[in-house]
Structures are given as structure tokens and as C-alpha cells.
PDB file of C-alpha atoms in Angstrom:
ATOM      1  CA  MET H   9       0.000   0.000   0.000  1.00 93.00           C
ATOM      2  CA  ILE H  10       1.167   3.532  -0.753  1.00 97.00           C
ATOM      3  CA  ILE H  11       2.142   5.546   2.315  1.00 97.00           C
ATOM      4  CA  VAL H  12       1.785   9.323   1.939  1.00 97.00           C
ATOM      5  CA  HIS H  13       3.870  11.449   4.289  1.00 94.00           C
ATOM      6  CA  HIS H  14       1.525  14.412   4.384  1.00 90.00           C
ATOM      7  CA  LEU H  15       2.376  17.839   5.779  1.00 85.00           C
ATOM      8  CA  GLU H  16      -0.585  19.968   6.806  1.00 82.00           C
ATOM      9  CA  ASN H  17      -1.507  22.887   4.521  1.00 78.00           C
ATOM     10  CA  SER H  18       0.865  21.778   1.799  1.00 83.00           C
ATOM     11  CA  ARG H  19       1.224  20.672  -1.780  1.00 87.00           C
ATOM     12  CA  SER H  20       0.931  17.056  -0.720  1.00 90.00           C
ATOM     13  CA  GLN H  21      -2.844  17.524  -0.607  1.00 94.00           C
ATOM     14  CA  ARG H  22      -2.742  17.044  -4.388  1.00 96.00           C
ATOM     15  CA  VAL H  23      -1.245  13.565  -3.970  1.00 97.00           C
ATOM     16  CA  LEU H  24      -4.157  12.536  -1.762  1.00 97.00           C
ATOM     17  CA  TRP H  25      -6.608  13.891  -4.319  1.00 98.00           C
ATOM     18  CA  LEU H  26      -4.908  12.024  -7.170  1.00 98.00           C
ATOM     19  CA  LEU H  27      -5.072   8.776  -5.204  1.00 98.00           C
ATOM     20  CA  GLU H  28      -8.745   9.359  -4.433  1.00 98.00           C
ATOM     21  CA  GLU H  29      -9.591  10.050  -8.073  1.00 98.00           C
ATOM     22  CA  LEU H  30      -7.872   6.797  -9.037  1.00 98.00           C
ATOM     23  CA  GLY H  31      -9.537   4.881  -6.222  1.00 98.00           C
ATOM     24  CA  LEU H  32      -6.223   3.573  -4.876  1.00 98.00           C
ATOM     25  CA  PRO H  33      -5.741   2.431  -1.284  1.00 97.00           C
ATOM     26  CA  TYR H  34      -3.243   4.435   0.749  1.00 97.00           C
ATOM     27  CA  GLU H  35      -2.179   5.298   4.269  1.00 97.00           C
ATOM     28  CA  VAL H  36      -1.671   8.873   5.448  1.00 96.00           C
ATOM     29  CA  ARG H  37       0.987   9.810   7.967  1.00 93.00           C
ATOM     30  CA  ARG H  38       0.344  13.402   9.020  1.00 89.00           C
ATOM     31  CA  TYR H  39       2.905  15.974  10.103  1.00 86.00           C
ATOM     32  CA  ALA H  40       2.239  19.379  11.661  1.00 82.00           C
ATOM     33  CA  ARG H  41       4.196  22.502  10.776  1.00 82.00           C
ATOM     34  CA  ASP H  42       6.337  24.281  13.350  1.00 77.00           C
ATOM     35  CA  ALA H  43       4.122  26.973  14.869  1.00 73.00           C
ATOM     36  CA  THR H  44       6.873  29.610  14.657  1.00 74.00           C
ATOM     37  CA  THR H  45       8.681  28.897  11.394  1.00 72.00           C
ATOM     38  CA  MET H  46       5.811  27.121   9.583  1.00 72.00           C
ATOM     39  CA  LEU H  47       8.420  24.617   8.343  1.00 75.00           C
ATOM     40  CA  ALA H  48       8.073  20.842   8.306  1.00 80.00           C
ATOM     41  CA  PRO H  49       9.068  19.006  11.491  1.00 82.00           C
ATOM     42  CA  PRO H  50      12.465  17.255  11.700  1.00 85.00           C
ATOM     43  CA  GLU H  51      10.744  13.851  11.669  1.00 88.00           C
ATOM     44  CA  LEU H  52      10.368  14.113   7.909  1.00 86.00           C
ATOM     45  CA  LYS H  53      14.157  14.018   7.531  1.00 87.00           C
ATOM     46  CA  ALA H  54      14.014  10.418   8.667  1.00 88.00           C
ATOM     47  CA  ILE H  55      12.013   9.723   5.502  1.00 91.00           C
ATOM     48  CA  HIS H  56      13.909  11.922   3.015  1.00 89.00           C
ATOM     49  CA  PRO H  57      17.140  13.945   3.544  1.00 90.00           C
ATOM     50  CA  LEU H  58      15.495  17.269   2.646  1.00 88.00           C
ATOM     51  CA  GLY H  59      12.782  16.763   5.237  1.00 84.00           C
ATOM     52  CA  LYS H  60      10.001  18.072   3.035  1.00 85.00           C
ATOM     53  CA  SER H  61       6.597  16.882   1.894  1.00 88.00           C
ATOM     54  CA  PRO H  62       5.176  15.286  -0.177  1.00 94.00           C
ATOM     55  CA  VAL H  63       7.019  12.018   0.044  1.00 95.00           C
ATOM     56  CA  ILE H  64       5.508   8.619  -0.627  1.00 97.00           C
ATOM     57  CA  GLU H  65       6.648   5.094   0.108  1.00 97.00           C
ATOM     58  CA  ASP H  66       5.596   2.221  -2.113  1.00 97.00           C
ATOM     59  CA  ASP H  67       6.997  -1.283  -2.284  1.00 93.00           C
ATOM     60  CA  GLY H  68      10.263  -0.188  -0.673  1.00 92.00           C
ATOM     61  CA  ALA H  69      10.724   2.876  -2.864  1.00 95.00           C
ATOM     62  CA  ILE H  70      10.871   6.433  -1.482  1.00 96.00           C
ATOM     63  CA  ILE H  71       9.678   9.034  -3.974  1.00 96.00           C
ATOM     64  CA  ALA H  72       9.794  12.797  -3.388  1.00 95.00           C
ATOM     65  CA  GLU H  73       8.746  15.878  -5.397  1.00 95.00           C
ATOM     66  CA  THR H  74       5.115  16.215  -6.421  1.00 96.00           C
ATOM     67  CA  GLY H  75       5.731  15.929 -10.160  1.00 96.00           C
ATOM     68  CA  ALA H  76       7.834  12.792  -9.751  1.00 96.00           C
ATOM     69  CA  ILE H  77       5.210  11.297  -7.438  1.00 97.00           C
ATOM     70  CA  PHE H  78       2.478  12.020  -9.981  1.00 98.00           C
ATOM     71  CA  GLU H  79       4.486  10.412 -12.773  1.00 97.00           C
ATOM     72  CA  TYR H  80       5.171   7.341 -10.636  1.00 97.00           C
ATOM     73  CA  ILE H  81       1.535   6.876  -9.634  1.00 98.00           C
ATOM     74  CA  LEU H  82       0.253   7.453 -13.167  1.00 97.00           C
ATOM     75  CA  ASP H  83       2.820   5.120 -14.728  1.00 96.00           C
ATOM     76  CA  THR H  84       2.333   2.407 -12.120  1.00 97.00           C
ATOM     77  CA  TYR H  85      -1.360   2.458 -11.278  1.00 97.00           C
ATOM     78  CA  ALA H  86      -3.445   4.720 -13.493  1.00 97.00           C
ATOM     79  CA  ALA H  87      -3.956   2.314 -16.421  1.00 96.00           C
ATOM     80  CA  GLY H  88      -4.593   5.285 -18.692  1.00 95.00           C
ATOM     81  CA  ARG H  89      -6.907   7.170 -16.350  1.00 97.00           C
ATOM     82  CA  LEU H  90      -6.330  10.934 -15.916  1.00 98.00           C
ATOM     83  CA  THR H  91      -3.629  10.783 -18.589  1.00 97.00           C
ATOM     84  CA  ALA H  92      -3.448  10.634 -22.398  1.00 94.00           C
ATOM     85  CA  PRO H  93      -1.949   8.197 -24.920  1.00 94.00           C
ATOM     86  CA  ALA H  94       1.831   8.618 -25.196  1.00 92.00           C
ATOM     87  CA  GLY H  95       3.021  10.747 -28.082  1.00 94.00           C
ATOM     88  CA  THR H  96      -0.250  12.616 -28.539  1.00 95.00           C
ATOM     89  CA  PRO H  97      -0.622  16.401 -28.350  1.00 94.00           C
ATOM     90  CA  GLN H  98      -2.762  15.974 -25.245  1.00 94.00           C
ATOM     91  CA  ALA H  99      -0.026  13.910 -23.547  1.00 95.00           C
ATOM     92  CA  ARG H 100       2.548  16.607 -24.307  1.00 96.00           C
ATOM     93  CA  LYS H 101       0.220  19.261 -22.936  1.00 96.00           C
ATOM     94  CA  LEU H 102      -0.404  17.238 -19.807  1.00 96.00           C
ATOM     95  CA  SER H 103       3.334  16.769 -19.269  1.00 97.00           C
ATOM     96  CA  TYR H 104       3.860  20.500 -19.720  1.00 98.00           C
ATOM     97  CA  TRP H 105       1.391  21.423 -16.981  1.00 98.00           C
ATOM     98  CA  LEU H 106       2.797  18.800 -14.603  1.00 97.00           C
ATOM     99  CA  HIS H 107       6.182  20.540 -14.832  1.00 96.00           C
ATOM    100  CA  TYR H 108       4.895  24.115 -15.180  1.00 98.00           C
ATOM    101  CA  ALA H 109       2.981  23.982 -11.884  1.00 97.00           C
ATOM    102  CA  GLU H 110       6.129  23.827  -9.770  1.00 96.00           C
ATOM    103  CA  GLY H 111       8.730  25.144 -12.207  1.00 96.00           C
ATOM    104  CA  SER H 112       6.989  28.348 -13.318  1.00 97.00           C
ATOM    105  CA  ALA H 113       3.786  28.956 -11.364  1.00 97.00           C
ATOM    106  CA  MET H 114       4.927  28.464  -7.780  1.00 96.00           C
ATOM    107  CA  PRO H 115       8.117  30.615  -7.620  1.00 96.00           C
ATOM    108  CA  PRO H 116       6.332  33.996  -7.966  1.00 96.00           C
ATOM    109  CA  LEU H 117       3.572  32.803  -5.634  1.00 95.00           C
ATOM    110  CA  LEU H 118       6.185  31.882  -3.034  1.00 92.00           C
ATOM    111  CA  LEU H 119       7.881  35.267  -3.477  1.00 94.00           C
ATOM    112  CA  LYS H 120       4.519  36.938  -2.983  1.00 94.00           C
ATOM    113  CA  LEU H 121       4.020  35.103   0.288  1.00 90.00           C
ATOM    114  CA  VAL H 122       7.545  35.900   1.514  1.00 89.00           C
ATOM    115  CA  PHE H 123       7.283  39.624   0.801  1.00 89.00           C
ATOM    116  CA  MET H 124       3.761  39.809   2.237  1.00 87.00           C
ATOM    117  CA  ARG H 125       4.962  38.310   5.520  1.00 83.00           C
ATOM    118  CA  MET H 126       8.374  39.963   5.687  1.00 82.00           C
ATOM    119  CA  PRO H 127       7.271  43.096   7.611  1.00 81.00           C
ATOM    120  CA  GLU H 128       5.534  40.975  10.262  1.00 80.00           C
ATOM    121  CA  GLY H 129       8.815  39.587  11.602  1.00 74.00           C
ATOM    122  CA  ALA H 130      10.811  42.806  11.373  1.00 74.00           C
ATOM    123  CA  PRO H 131      11.936  44.786  14.456  1.00 80.00           C
ATOM    124  CA  GLY H 132       9.629  47.685  15.219  1.00 76.00           C
ATOM    125  CA  LEU H 133      12.046  50.411  14.131  1.00 73.00           C
ATOM    126  CA  LEU H 134      12.642  48.731  10.766  1.00 82.00           C
ATOM    127  CA  ARG H 135       9.114  47.561  10.057  1.00 82.00           C
ATOM    128  CA  LEU H 136       8.062  50.602   8.051  1.00 83.00           C
ATOM    129  CA  LEU H 137      11.200  50.534   5.904  1.00 83.00           C
ATOM    130  CA  ILE H 138      10.897  46.811   5.242  1.00 83.00           C
ATOM    131  CA  ARG H 139       7.210  47.198   4.412  1.00 87.00           C
ATOM    132  CA  GLN H 140       8.101  49.876   1.849  1.00 89.00           C
ATOM    133  CA  VAL H 141      10.868  47.739   0.321  1.00 84.00           C
ATOM    134  CA  ALA H 142       8.663  44.646   0.231  1.00 84.00           C
ATOM    135  CA  GLY H 143       5.849  46.636  -1.347  1.00 84.00           C
ATOM    136  CA  LYS H 144       8.141  48.011  -4.048  1.00 92.00           C
ATOM    137  CA  VAL H 145       9.503  44.539  -4.891  1.00 86.00           C
ATOM    138  CA  GLN H 146       5.979  43.205  -5.171  1.00 88.00           C
ATOM    139  CA  ALA H 147       4.814  46.086  -7.328  1.00 90.00           C
ATOM    140  CA  GLN H 148       7.792  46.088  -9.695  1.00 94.00           C
ATOM    141  CA  LEU H 149       8.724  42.394  -9.890  1.00 92.00           C
ATOM    142  CA  VAL H 150       6.314  39.912  -8.357  1.00 94.00           C
ATOM    143  CA  ASN H 151       2.895  41.333  -9.226  1.00 95.00           C
ATOM    144  CA  PRO H 152       3.618  41.787 -12.960  1.00 96.00           C
ATOM    145  CA  GLN H 153       4.775  38.163 -13.175  1.00 96.00           C
ATOM    146  CA  LEU H 154       1.679  36.953 -11.402  1.00 96.00           C
ATOM    147  CA  ALA H 155      -0.535  39.022 -13.665  1.00 96.00           C
ATOM    148  CA  SER H 156       0.997  37.289 -16.684  1.00 97.00           C
ATOM    149  CA  HIS H 157       0.390  33.856 -15.187  1.00 97.00           C
ATOM    150  CA  LEU H 158      -3.188  34.729 -14.261  1.00 97.00           C
ATOM    151  CA  ALA H 159      -3.940  35.916 -17.786  1.00 97.00           C
ATOM    152  CA  TYR H 160      -2.374  32.731 -19.143  1.00 98.00           C
ATOM    153  CA  TRP H 161      -4.510  30.482 -16.920  1.00 98.00           C
ATOM    154  CA  GLU H 162      -7.649  32.409 -17.750  1.00 96.00           C
ATOM    155  CA  SER H 163      -6.976  32.029 -21.466  1.00 96.00           C
ATOM    156  CA  GLU H 164      -6.211  28.303 -21.225  1.00 96.00           C
ATOM    157  CA  LEU H 165      -9.205  27.485 -19.044  1.00 97.00           C
ATOM    158  CA  ALA H 166     -11.551  29.503 -21.221  1.00 93.00           C
ATOM    159  CA  GLU H 167     -11.177  26.882 -23.975  1.00 91.00           C
ATOM    160  CA  THR H 168     -12.494  23.732 -22.264  1.00 95.00           C
ATOM    161  CA  GLY H 169     -12.516  24.524 -18.549  1.00 96.00           C
ATOM    162  CA  TRP H 170      -9.572  22.154 -18.034  1.00 97.00           C
ATOM    163  CA  PHE H 171      -5.827  22.384 -18.595  1.00 97.00           C
ATOM    164  CA  ALA H 172      -5.179  19.352 -20.785  1.00 96.00           C
ATOM    165  CA  GLY H 173      -8.268  18.208 -22.613  1.00 91.00           C
ATOM    166  CA  ALA H 174     -12.024  18.181 -22.388  1.00 94.00           C
ATOM    167  CA  ASP H 175     -12.206  16.667 -18.902  1.00 95.00           C
ATOM    168  CA  LEU H 176     -10.325  16.421 -15.625  1.00 98.00           C
ATOM    169  CA  SER H 177      -6.764  15.092 -15.913  1.00 98.00           C
ATOM    170  CA  ALA H 178      -3.702  14.841 -13.703  1.00 98.00           C
ATOM    171  CA  ALA H 179      -2.716  18.264 -15.044  1.00 98.00           C
ATOM    172  CA  ASP H 180      -5.725  19.831 -13.320  1.00 98.00           C
ATOM    173  CA  ILE H 181      -4.919  18.119 -10.035  1.00 98.00           C
ATOM    174  CA  MET H 182      -1.327  19.346 -10.254  1.00 98.00           C
ATOM    175  CA  MET H 183      -2.424  22.890 -11.091  1.00 98.00           C
ATOM    176  CA  SER H 184      -4.937  23.062  -8.253  1.00 97.00           C
ATOM    177  CA  PHE H 185      -2.428  24.245  -5.644  1.00 95.00           C
ATOM    178  CA  PRO H 186      -1.041  27.220  -7.620  1.00 96.00           C
ATOM    179  CA  LEU H 187      -4.560  28.350  -8.464  1.00 97.00           C
ATOM    180  CA  GLU H 188      -5.753  27.981  -4.888  1.00 95.00           C
ATOM    181  CA  ALA H 189      -2.751  29.952  -3.661  1.00 94.00           C
ATOM    182  CA  ALA H 190      -3.300  32.617  -6.314  1.00 95.00           C
ATOM    183  CA  ALA H 191      -6.963  32.948  -5.370  1.00 94.00           C
ATOM    184  CA  SER H 192      -5.886  33.522  -1.779  1.00 91.00           C
ATOM    185  CA  ARG H 193      -3.089  36.059  -2.269  1.00 89.00           C
ATOM    186  CA  ALA H 194      -2.568  37.010  -5.904  1.00 90.00           C
ATOM    187  CA  GLY H 195      -5.880  38.289  -7.245  1.00 91.00           C
ATOM    188  CA  ALA H 196      -7.097  35.123  -8.975  1.00 91.00           C
ATOM    189  CA  ASP H 197     -10.390  35.509  -7.128  1.00 91.00           C
ATOM    190  CA  LYS H 198     -11.243  38.118  -9.782  1.00 91.00           C
ATOM    191  CA  SER H 199     -10.576  35.714 -12.685  1.00 92.00           C
ATOM    192  CA  THR H 200     -13.784  34.137 -13.954  1.00 95.00           C
ATOM    193  CA  ALA H 201     -12.417  30.955 -15.526  1.00 96.00           C
ATOM    194  CA  VAL H 202     -10.002  30.333 -12.657  1.00 96.00           C
ATOM    195  CA  MET H 203     -12.702  30.626 -10.009  1.00 96.00           C
ATOM    196  CA  ASP H 204     -15.071  28.467 -12.044  1.00 97.00           C
ATOM    197  CA  PHE H 205     -12.348  25.824 -12.242  1.00 98.00           C
ATOM    198  CA  LEU H 206     -11.767  25.954  -8.482  1.00 97.00           C
ATOM    199  CA  GLY H 207     -15.475  25.696  -7.800  1.00 97.00           C
ATOM    200  CA  ARG H 208     -15.775  22.579  -9.946  1.00 97.00           C
ATOM    201  CA  ILE H 209     -12.772  20.787  -8.477  1.00 98.00           C
ATOM    202  CA  HIS H 210     -13.732  21.623  -4.898  1.00 96.00           C
ATOM    203  CA  ALA H 211     -17.147  20.058  -5.487  1.00 97.00           C
ATOM    204  CA  ARG H 212     -15.714  16.734  -6.650  1.00 98.00           C
ATOM    205  CA  PRO H 213     -16.322  13.853  -4.208  1.00 98.00           C
ATOM    206  CA  ALA H 214     -12.704  12.672  -4.555  1.00 98.00           C
ATOM    207  CA  TYR H 215     -11.449  16.148  -3.639  1.00 97.00           C
ATOM    208  CA  GLN H 216     -13.686  16.160  -0.571  1.00 96.00           C
ATOM    209  CA  ARG H 217     -12.490  12.700   0.473  1.00 97.00           C
ATOM    210  CA  ALA H 218      -8.884  13.858   0.128  1.00 96.00           C
ATOM    211  CA  LEU H 219      -9.615  16.780   2.462  1.00 94.00           C
ATOM    212  CA  GLU H 220     -11.032  14.372   5.013  1.00 94.00           C
ATOM    213  CA  ALA H 221      -7.968  12.153   4.739  1.00 94.00           C
ATOM    214  CA  GLY H 222      -5.460  14.995   4.924  1.00 92.00           C
ATOM    215  CA  GLY H 223      -7.083  17.089   7.609  1.00 85.00           C
ATOM    216  CA  PRO H 224      -7.380  20.896   7.739  1.00 78.00           C
ATOM    217  CA  TYR H 225      -6.151  22.565   4.584  1.00 79.00           C
ATOM    218  CA  ALA H 226      -5.481  26.268   4.096  1.00 73.00           C
ATOM    219  CA  TYR H 227      -3.443  27.723   1.263  1.00 57.00           C
ATOM    220  CA  ALA H 228      -3.176  31.332   2.415  1.00 46.00           C
TER     221      ALA H 228
END
């Protein structure tokens, strides 16, 4: 059975959702974030040297990184579900979104979060200065990048409502976290196609079961 080392409020929620959509049995081992740093607990380093989530165990193998985990599960267990025939345009598009989600979409969203929170931890005398610097970096660097990504998602989703075909695929599950994060802190809540997409995936029974398995989930 697949064991999912699941960190609360993290990208590993997508792994649980993928497993639920495929109807695969799995075991969840939950980890709480450090209340001060919000980082993963040291116990995860016993599973993988970087001490991060998601990590899965299956038949003696330890697999880390969400994209690699998705590829492993799809190759090993999906039997063609949530994927596309190899060599087809749809398969290439699906592969693109699996890599884009972490490689291109998440870096500016992470920067947004860092610069939003930076003034909170600053000493009182420096807080105003750091808030001004963080605001300028967001306005000149981060926000324009995010605006480009948002426009891109809106355009892609406007075609079929999904990222890689006419129905839900692994690409949509992978892209769920960036879009949820963007709706929380990057203005995606004003994007019609993005919010329609989020509404549809959140209503799926498999998504709801994954939430129950993973526990409380916030992406702010």
C-alpha cells in the first residue's frame, strides 16, 4: 500500500486527491508545521534527507517531489486514467502542466508570500522601511509576473474549462495548488475561468475525500 507522508496545509494535498480520483488504497501519515517557522518538522528528515513533503513510500521505494510522485503513480497504477496516450498532443500538454505547476507557477507565488509576511517579523524600528521595500519589490517584480500567469490560466481554461483536454486530468490536479494559492493572495479571485475551475474541483467527491484524509487545509 502507498504511504503518503503528508504535511498539513501543503502541496501534498494534491497527492491525496490524485489517489482518491484513481480509487487507490493508501495510508496517510500526518505531520504538523512548526508553529513559529511554519516549516516541516524534523521527523520528515528520517524519511527523506530534505525533510520536506510530499514524500511517498511504495513497495520499498521512497519518492519525493510532487511531479515525480504524480508520474510514478500514473505510470504504475493509473492504467490510462487521468492521462493521455503517449506521443499525442494531449499527452505533451499534460506533461507540460505537470512541470509548469512547480517550475513556473509556484516561484512567484512563493515570493509573494515571503514579501507579504516579511514586515511581520521585522523589528519595530525597521518595520516601516521593510514594508516599503517589500511593497516596491511586489509592485515592480512579483505582481507583474503573477498578472501574466493569471492571464495565461484564464486564457487556457476559457477553452475547455480544463488544462489538458475536455475533462479532468492529472494536469488539473497538479495545477490546483497554484490556483488555490493565487486565489488567496494574488488576485485570482477576480478571474472568472479560474474561479469556475476551483469551484468545480472543490465540489468533486474525490477532492472532498482527500480533504477528510489529509485534515485541515489552508493555502493562504
